[in-house]
Amino acid sequence: MQNYKIVVLGDSDTGKTALTMQFCLNCFPESSYRKQAVIDGHPCKIELLDTAGKDEFTALRDQWIEGSEGIILLYSTTSRSTFERVYGFYDQVLKVKDDDDECIPMILVGSKSDKLSEREISKEEGMLMARRLKCDFIETSSRTGINVDRVFYSVIRMIRQSRDGEMIAYERRHSGSGRKVTNCIIT
């Protein structure tokens, strides 16, 4: 069974814990969770780190990012400030990963999509930010469970694609073809 380590990043009160608990335990709210799943016919062990959104946890967050294979950038559709802070988390990921050639499996997630009357961020704004960050996008509701599994399954598929690309590059380097793979395209 393959292991996948994913970090959930976002400002305070964006729903990081709720999203993680809904996915792992099928319940509404810990900092670390594990879940086993079968995705596309492949058994997986998923380790999720639910990071604290507060600035005083920046150093610890750096360690978690460094050890992760996939990133979930989370904002609340009911809070403009959490949306605007996504860029800071994104910059932190790029700084910590520190490799221009590395493809970081990442998805932008708008949480609390069920709270229509409290919405401050349109779906179109989320899609535009995802294009700027060059990552996938989805809106979820941890309360109703809508798209929760889809978020994590998408990141795992991206991680698999990244791992497959690394294996191909390794095989090419050692087969004498001389061609180096440096780009990663996630669709």
XYZ file of N, CA and C in Angstrom:
561
model
N 0.843 -1.170 0.000
C 0.000 0.000 0.000
C 0.893 1.239 0.000
N 0.619 2.174 -0.892
C 1.399 3.406 -1.007
C 0.981 4.399 0.077
N 1.942 5.151 0.595
C 1.681 6.204 1.575
C 1.690 7.560 0.886
N 0.823 8.472 1.319
C 0.729 9.819 0.777
C 0.641 10.790 1.939
N 1.517 11.798 1.954
C 1.515 12.794 3.026
C 1.063 14.130 2.441
N -0.015 14.665 2.973
C -0.640 15.882 2.461
C -0.753 16.894 3.594
N -0.473 18.166 3.309
C -0.605 19.242 4.292
C -1.800 20.109 3.912
N -2.613 20.449 4.893
C -3.752 21.342 4.707
C -3.363 22.704 5.270
N -3.276 23.721 4.407
C -2.876 25.072 4.810
C -4.032 26.038 4.629
N -4.144 26.977 5.535
C -5.159 28.009 5.418
C -5.195 28.832 6.691
N -5.823 29.973 6.618
C -5.935 30.876 7.755
C -6.818 30.254 8.838
N -6.821 30.846 10.012
C -7.699 30.386 11.095
C -9.154 30.456 10.652
N -9.927 29.506 11.098
C -11.370 29.465 10.846
C -11.756 29.272 9.383
N -10.875 28.663 8.586
C -11.244 28.359 7.202
C -11.903 26.996 7.089
N -11.740 26.152 8.115
C -12.352 24.831 8.088
C -11.375 23.706 7.821
N -10.089 23.938 8.094
C -9.066 22.904 7.852
C -9.381 21.625 8.625
N -9.656 21.776 9.895
C -9.941 20.613 10.733
C -11.244 19.944 10.307
N -12.248 20.716 10.025
C -13.533 20.151 9.609
C -13.394 19.365 8.311
N -12.654 19.914 7.347
C -12.438 19.220 6.075
C -11.701 17.908 6.306
N -10.645 17.960 7.118
C -9.833 16.776 7.391
C -10.639 15.708 8.126
N -11.372 16.108 9.138
C -12.155 15.133 9.899
C -13.282 14.537 9.069
N -13.908 15.339 8.246
C -14.976 14.821 7.400
C -14.429 13.758 6.459
N -13.243 14.004 5.897
C -12.632 13.043 4.982
C -12.222 11.769 5.712
N -11.550 11.904 6.843
C -10.986 10.735 7.540
C -11.998 9.972 8.379
N -12.868 10.681 9.039
C -13.720 10.038 10.036
C -15.209 10.151 9.740
N -15.537 10.836 8.662
C -16.938 11.099 8.337
C -17.667 11.765 9.500
N -16.942 12.653 10.183
C -17.574 13.410 11.262
C -16.962 14.805 11.309
N -17.597 15.673 12.003
C -17.166 17.061 12.103
C -16.235 17.203 13.296
N -15.199 18.036 13.327
C -14.145 17.957 14.290
C -14.490 17.103 15.428
N -8.337 17.076 15.891
C -7.003 16.712 16.200
C -6.072 17.455 15.288
N -4.571 17.281 15.292
C -3.778 17.952 14.280
C -3.276 17.006 13.218
N -3.297 15.696 13.488
C -2.819 14.726 12.510
C -3.846 13.608 12.396
N -4.098 13.191 11.169
C -5.091 12.155 10.908
C -4.528 11.164 9.900
N -5.053 9.948 9.967
C -4.677 8.917 8.997
C -5.947 8.278 8.456
N -5.878 7.904 7.195
C -7.010 7.227 6.571
C -6.482 6.279 5.519
N -7.144 5.142 5.385
C -6.848 4.227 4.294
C -7.996 4.319 3.307
N -7.652 4.288 2.027
C -8.666 4.367 0.982
C -8.168 3.621 -0.242
N -9.086 3.293 -1.120
C -8.738 2.730 -2.420
C -9.107 3.788 -3.449
N -8.091 4.269 -4.182
C -8.295 5.322 -5.170
C -7.843 4.794 -6.516
N -8.754 4.775 -7.468
C -8.483 4.243 -8.805
C -7.944 2.816 -8.732
N -8.464 2.032 -7.811
C -8.057 0.638 -7.677
C -6.770 0.409 -6.912
N -6.151 1.468 -6.394
C -4.890 1.360 -5.657
C -5.132 1.641 -4.175
N -4.745 0.713 -3.284
C -4.874 0.996 -1.854
C -3.875 2.066 -1.423
N -4.308 2.966 -0.548
C -3.481 4.098 -0.105
C -3.580 4.265 1.402
N -2.465 4.683 2.010
C -2.458 5.170 3.387
C -2.211 6.663 3.299
N -3.120 7.446 3.821
C -3.029 8.896 3.714
C -2.777 9.475 5.100
N -1.721 10.282 5.223
C -1.424 10.989 6.466
C -1.673 12.469 6.225
N -2.546 13.059 7.031
C -2.914 14.458 6.866
C -2.443 15.261 8.065
N -1.815 16.398 7.784
C -1.379 17.315 8.835
C -2.239 18.563 8.744
N -3.006 18.805 9.761
C -3.887 19.965 9.832
C -3.119 21.071 10.540
N -2.623 22.031 9.785
C -1.749 23.067 10.336
C -2.548 24.161 11.014
N -1.933 24.783 11.993
C -2.535 25.943 12.648
C -2.361 27.151 11.734
N -3.396 27.956 11.599
C -3.336 29.105 10.712
C -2.631 30.311 11.295
N -2.334 30.298 12.562
C -1.727 31.451 13.234
C -0.263 31.623 12.842
N 0.195 32.886 12.809
C 1.567 33.203 12.413
C 2.614 32.592 13.331
N 2.294 32.412 14.618
C 3.304 31.886 15.540
C 3.680 30.431 15.242
N 2.951 29.771 14.358
C 3.261 28.386 14.010
C 4.009 28.278 12.679
N 4.551 29.383 12.182
C 5.214 29.398 10.883
C 6.363 28.406 10.806
N 7.225 28.348 11.817
C 8.386 27.444 11.781
C 7.940 25.989 11.730
N 6.959 25.640 12.524
C 6.446 24.274 12.521
C 5.791 23.954 11.178
N 5.075 24.931 10.636
C 4.432 24.754 9.336
C 5.476 24.481 8.257
N 6.624 25.165 8.330
C 7.708 24.926 7.367
C 8.151 23.467 7.389
N 8.282 22.895 8.576
C 8.687 21.486 8.685
C 7.645 20.575 8.052
N 6.391 20.861 8.295
C 5.329 20.030 7.733
C 5.301 20.130 6.209
N 5.480 21.338 5.695
C 5.497 21.524 4.241
C 6.660 20.756 3.632
N 7.834 20.866 4.250
C 9.031 20.196 3.737
C 8.816 18.691 3.621
N 8.136 18.101 4.586
C 7.941 16.656 4.592
C 6.731 16.173 3.814
N 6.009 17.084 3.199
C 4.779 16.699 2.503
C 5.020 16.438 1.022
N 4.088 15.727 0.425
C 4.105 15.501 -1.021
C 3.008 16.284 -1.728
N 1.979 16.657 -1.005
C 0.857 17.369 -1.596
C 0.384 18.471 -0.671
N -0.187 19.516 -1.265
C -0.615 20.693 -0.509
C -2.069 21.015 -0.844
N -2.848 21.286 0.201
C -4.205 21.796 0.042
C -4.211 23.207 0.605
N -4.447 24.193 -0.253
C -4.553 25.595 0.169
C -6.031 25.895 0.380
N -6.401 26.231 1.598
C -7.805 26.361 1.961
C -8.149 27.788 2.362
N -9.282 28.258 1.872
C -9.838 29.528 2.330
C -11.332 29.320 2.551
N -11.929 30.211 3.298
C -13.366 30.152 3.525
C -14.065 31.054 2.517
N -15.085 30.530 1.854
C -15.846 31.351 0.907
C -16.626 32.449 1.628
N -16.642 32.385 2.959
C -17.362 33.392 3.753
C -16.435 34.448 4.346
N -15.146 34.447 3.945
C -14.184 35.381 4.540
C -13.153 35.854 3.515
N -13.256 37.106 3.138
C -12.323 37.677 2.167
C -10.890 37.642 2.694
N -10.676 37.878 3.975
C -9.308 37.916 4.509
C -8.622 36.551 4.379
N -9.356 35.458 4.563
C -8.732 34.133 4.417
C -8.369 33.869 2.960
N -9.168 34.392 2.059
C -8.894 34.265 0.623
C -7.611 35.011 0.266
N -7.477 36.233 0.766
C -6.303 37.050 0.453
C -5.026 36.475 1.059
N -5.138 35.790 2.185
C -3.951 35.208 2.827
C -3.450 33.943 2.124
N -4.205 33.401 1.204
C -3.758 32.204 0.476
C -2.427 32.466 -0.217
N -2.251 33.665 -0.769
C -0.994 33.974 -1.461
C 0.206 33.828 -0.531
N 0.055 34.215 0.729
C 1.139 34.064 1.700
C 1.484 32.603 1.947
N 0.465 31.763 2.075
C 0.711 30.326 2.261
C 1.363 29.730 1.016
N 0.899 30.164 -0.148
C 1.469 29.687 -1.414
C 2.952 30.065 -1.502
N 3.265 31.320 -1.178
C 4.666 31.768 -1.198
C 5.509 30.972 -0.210
N 4.939 30.666 0.952
C 5.660 29.871 1.946
C 5.966 28.470 1.401
N 5.019 27.865 0.720
C 5.248 26.538 0.121
C 6.396 26.609 -0.879
N 6.372 27.606 -1.760
C 7.431 27.730 -2.770
C 8.787 27.962 -2.120
N 8.812 28.770 -1.063
C 10.069 29.046 -0.357
C 10.609 27.780 0.305
N 9.755 27.045 0.978
C 10.189 25.841 1.694
C 10.597 24.745 0.719
N 9.823 24.534 -0.312
C 10.142 23.482 -1.291
C 11.385 23.859 -2.095
N 11.575 25.145 -2.380
C 12.827 25.691 -2.917
C 13.417 24.924 -4.093
N 12.594 24.541 -5.047
C 13.100 23.826 -6.220
C 12.241 24.203 -7.414
N 12.811 24.994 -8.338
C 12.046 25.463 -9.486
C 11.556 24.326 -10.367
N 12.318 23.238 -10.435
C 11.938 22.120 -11.287
C 10.944 21.177 -10.617
N 10.780 21.323 -9.329
C 9.884 20.411 -8.612
C 8.438 20.793 -8.858
N 7.648 19.809 -9.151
C 6.216 20.009 -9.315
C 5.560 19.688 -7.982
N 4.861 20.637 -7.424
C 4.234 20.449 -6.122
C 2.747 20.175 -6.336
N 2.293 18.962 -6.082
C 0.863 18.676 -6.202
C 0.080 19.553 -5.222
N -0.774 20.410 -5.781
C -1.432 21.423 -4.965
C -2.830 21.692 -5.501
N -3.761 21.948 -4.583
C -5.124 22.297 -4.974
C -5.610 23.445 -4.094
N -6.333 24.364 -4.692
C -6.958 25.471 -3.971
C -8.394 25.061 -3.650
N -8.781 25.209 -2.382
C -10.100 24.762 -1.944
C -10.842 25.901 -1.254
N -12.040 26.182 -1.743
C -12.940 27.124 -1.088
C -13.887 26.343 -0.193
N -13.776 26.540 1.114
C -14.614 25.791 2.059
C -15.908 26.547 2.362
N -16.799 25.873 3.042
C -18.072 26.435 3.507
C -18.967 26.876 2.350
N -18.935 26.116 1.256
C -19.724 26.487 0.080
C -21.229 26.381 0.328
N -21.626 25.724 1.405
C -23.045 25.602 1.740
C -23.614 26.880 2.366
N -22.758 27.787 2.797
C -23.209 29.016 3.467
C -23.418 30.131 2.433
N -24.404 29.948 1.590
C -24.636 30.855 0.466
C -24.930 32.286 0.900
N -25.683 32.474 1.947
C -26.046 33.832 2.371
C -24.872 34.582 2.998
N -23.810 33.853 3.388
C -22.636 34.482 3.995
C -21.456 34.590 3.026
N -21.640 34.170 1.797
C -20.552 34.112 0.815
C -19.974 35.492 0.530
N -18.635 35.575 0.583
C -17.916 36.801 0.227
C -17.035 36.595 -1.001
N -16.714 35.349 -1.321
C -15.833 35.028 -2.446
C -16.625 34.222 -3.465
N -16.702 34.722 -4.687
C -17.424 33.986 -5.728
C -16.586 32.805 -6.220
N -17.259 31.856 -6.812
C -16.564 30.703 -7.388
C -15.598 31.172 -8.480
N -16.006 32.176 -9.234
C -15.158 32.710 -10.303
C -13.858 33.295 -9.747
N -13.938 33.984 -8.602
C -12.727 34.517 -7.971
C -11.787 33.384 -7.564
N -12.335 32.315 -7.037
C -11.527 31.153 -6.672
C -10.859 30.534 -7.884
N -11.616 30.410 -8.970
C -11.061 29.838 -10.200
C -9.940 30.715 -10.746
N -10.112 32.029 -10.682
C -9.091 32.960 -11.157
C -7.817 32.838 -10.322
N -7.962 32.758 -8.996
C -6.785 32.597 -8.146
C -6.075 31.284 -8.477
N -6.824 30.221 -8.674
C -6.219 28.920 -8.998
C -5.422 29.005 -10.298
N -5.949 29.721 -11.269
C -5.196 29.905 -12.530
C -3.895 30.653 -12.272
N -3.954 31.684 -11.440
C -2.738 32.452 -11.109
C -1.712 31.581 -10.387
N -2.195 30.714 -9.504
C -1.302 29.840 -8.741
C -0.937 28.571 -9.513
N -1.562 28.398 -10.667
C -1.326 27.221 -11.518
C -1.621 25.924 -10.762
N -2.807 25.899 -10.153
C -3.222 24.682 -9.451
C -4.710 24.434 -9.698
N -5.163 23.254 -9.325
C -6.571 22.907 -9.457
C -7.401 23.667 -8.426
N -8.717 23.655 -8.618
C -9.629 24.379 -7.732
C -10.908 23.578 -7.525
N -11.433 23.664 -6.311
C -12.725 23.051 -6.007
C -13.318 23.749 -4.789
N -14.634 23.786 -4.724
C -15.315 24.273 -3.532
C -15.910 23.080 -2.795
N -15.929 23.165 -1.452
C -16.419 22.060 -0.629
C -17.321 22.565 0.491
N -18.011 21.619 1.075
C -18.736 21.858 2.322
C -18.462 20.679 3.236
N -17.745 20.923 4.316
C -17.496 19.855 5.285
C -18.771 19.488 6.028
N -19.665 20.444 6.155
C -20.931 20.173 6.845
C -21.774 19.162 6.062
N -21.873 19.347 4.750
C -22.696 18.443 3.934
C -21.883 17.306 3.322
N -20.555 17.443 3.330
C -19.685 16.419 2.746
C -19.454 16.588 1.253
N -20.004 17.633 0.656
C -19.876 17.830 -0.790
C -18.428 18.089 -1.180
N -17.932 17.284 -2.109
C -16.591 17.388 -2.710
C -15.437 17.145 -1.739
N -15.702 16.691 -0.525
C -14.617 16.469 0.438
C -13.686 15.368 -0.059
N -14.220 14.194 -0.385
C -13.377 13.107 -0.898
C -12.651 13.536 -2.168
N -13.350 14.269 -3.007
C -12.779 14.689 -4.291
C -11.502 15.513 -4.110
N -11.460 16.368 -3.084
C -10.259 17.173 -2.805
C -9.056 16.264 -2.599
N -9.186 15.333 -1.674
C -8.063 14.476 -1.300
C -7.706 13.498 -2.413
N -8.706 12.948 -3.071
C -8.434 12.016 -4.170
C -7.702 12.737 -5.306
N -8.067 13.981 -5.565
C -7.386 14.764 -6.612
C -5.917 14.968 -6.275
N -5.624 15.319 -5.021
C -4.230 15.533 -4.621
C -3.446 14.226 -4.725
N -4.042 13.128 -4.320
C -3.347 11.839 -4.407
C -3.071 11.476 -5.860
N -4.005 11.738 -6.739
C -3.762 11.484 -8.167
C -2.605 12.346 -8.679
N -2.535 13.601 -8.225
C -1.425 14.477 -8.613
C -0.103 13.945 -8.077
N -0.104 13.474 -6.835
C 1.121 12.912 -6.252
C 1.570 11.704 -7.060
N 0.631 10.844 -7.415
C 0.975 9.671 -8.240
C 1.588 10.105 -9.563
N 0.983 11.094 -10.184
C 1.488 11.593 -11.461
C 2.899 12.144 -11.284
N 3.131 12.858 -10.199
C 4.454 13.401 -9.906
C 5.459 12.277 -9.676
N 5.064 11.278 -8.897
C 5.950 10.133 -8.653
C 6.271 9.407 -9.953
N 5.264 9.218 -10.800
C 5.494 8.558 -12.087
C 6.468 9.357 -12.936
N 6.350 10.689 -12.915
C 7.274 11.547 -13.654
C 8.686 11.429 -13.135
N 8.840 11.333 -11.817
C 10.169 11.160 -11.224
C 10.769 9.824 -11.637
N 9.957 8.777 -11.693
C 10.446 7.457 -12.078
C 10.876 7.461 -13.545
N 10.098 8.112 -14.391
C 10.461 8.196 -15.807
C 11.770 8.952 -15.965
N 11.914 10.074 -15.246
C 13.158 10.849 -15.324
C 14.337 10.013 -14.845
N 14.157 9.273 -13.763
C 15.220 8.408 -13.234
C 15.605 7.356 -14.274
N 14.608 6.720 -14.868
C 14.883 5.680 -15.864
C 15.603 6.263 -17.075
N 15.220 7.447 -17.501
C 15.879 8.071 -18.657
C 17.327 8.425 -18.341
N 17.571 8.941 -17.123
C 18.939 9.284 -16.739
C 19.825 8.047 -16.725
N 19.263 6.923 -16.315
C 20.058 5.710 -16.181
C 20.019 4.814 -17.411
N 19.234 5.187 -18.417
C 19.198 4.384 -19.637
C 20.114 4.962 -20.706
N 20.685 6.129 -20.423
C 21.617 6.731 -21.373
C 20.959 7.616 -22.406
N 19.651 7.875 -22.293
C 18.998 8.721 -23.291
C 19.431 10.171 -23.161
N 19.892 10.558 -21.963
C 20.390 11.911 -21.766
C 19.311 12.957 -21.651
N 18.076 12.609 -21.906
C 16.997 13.578 -21.830
C 16.533 13.706 -20.387
N 16.501 14.929 -19.888
C 16.095 15.183 -18.509
C 14.681 15.754 -18.502
N 13.813 15.183 -17.682
C 12.455 15.678 -17.544
C 12.452 16.760 -16.470
N 11.987 17.982 -16.814
C 11.996 19.067 -15.829
C 10.624 19.689 -15.628
N 9.665 19.375 -16.475
C 8.353 19.987 -16.339
C 7.343 18.975 -15.836
N 6.408 19.456 -15.054
C 5.326 18.613 -14.569
C 4.026 19.315 -14.893
N 3.154 18.642 -15.592
C 1.867 19.220 -15.938
C 0.794 18.430 -15.219
N -0.008 19.115 -14.424
C -1.105 18.480 -13.702
C -2.401 19.003 -14.284
N -3.248 18.090 -14.715
C -4.535 18.508 -15.268
C -5.663 18.094 -14.374
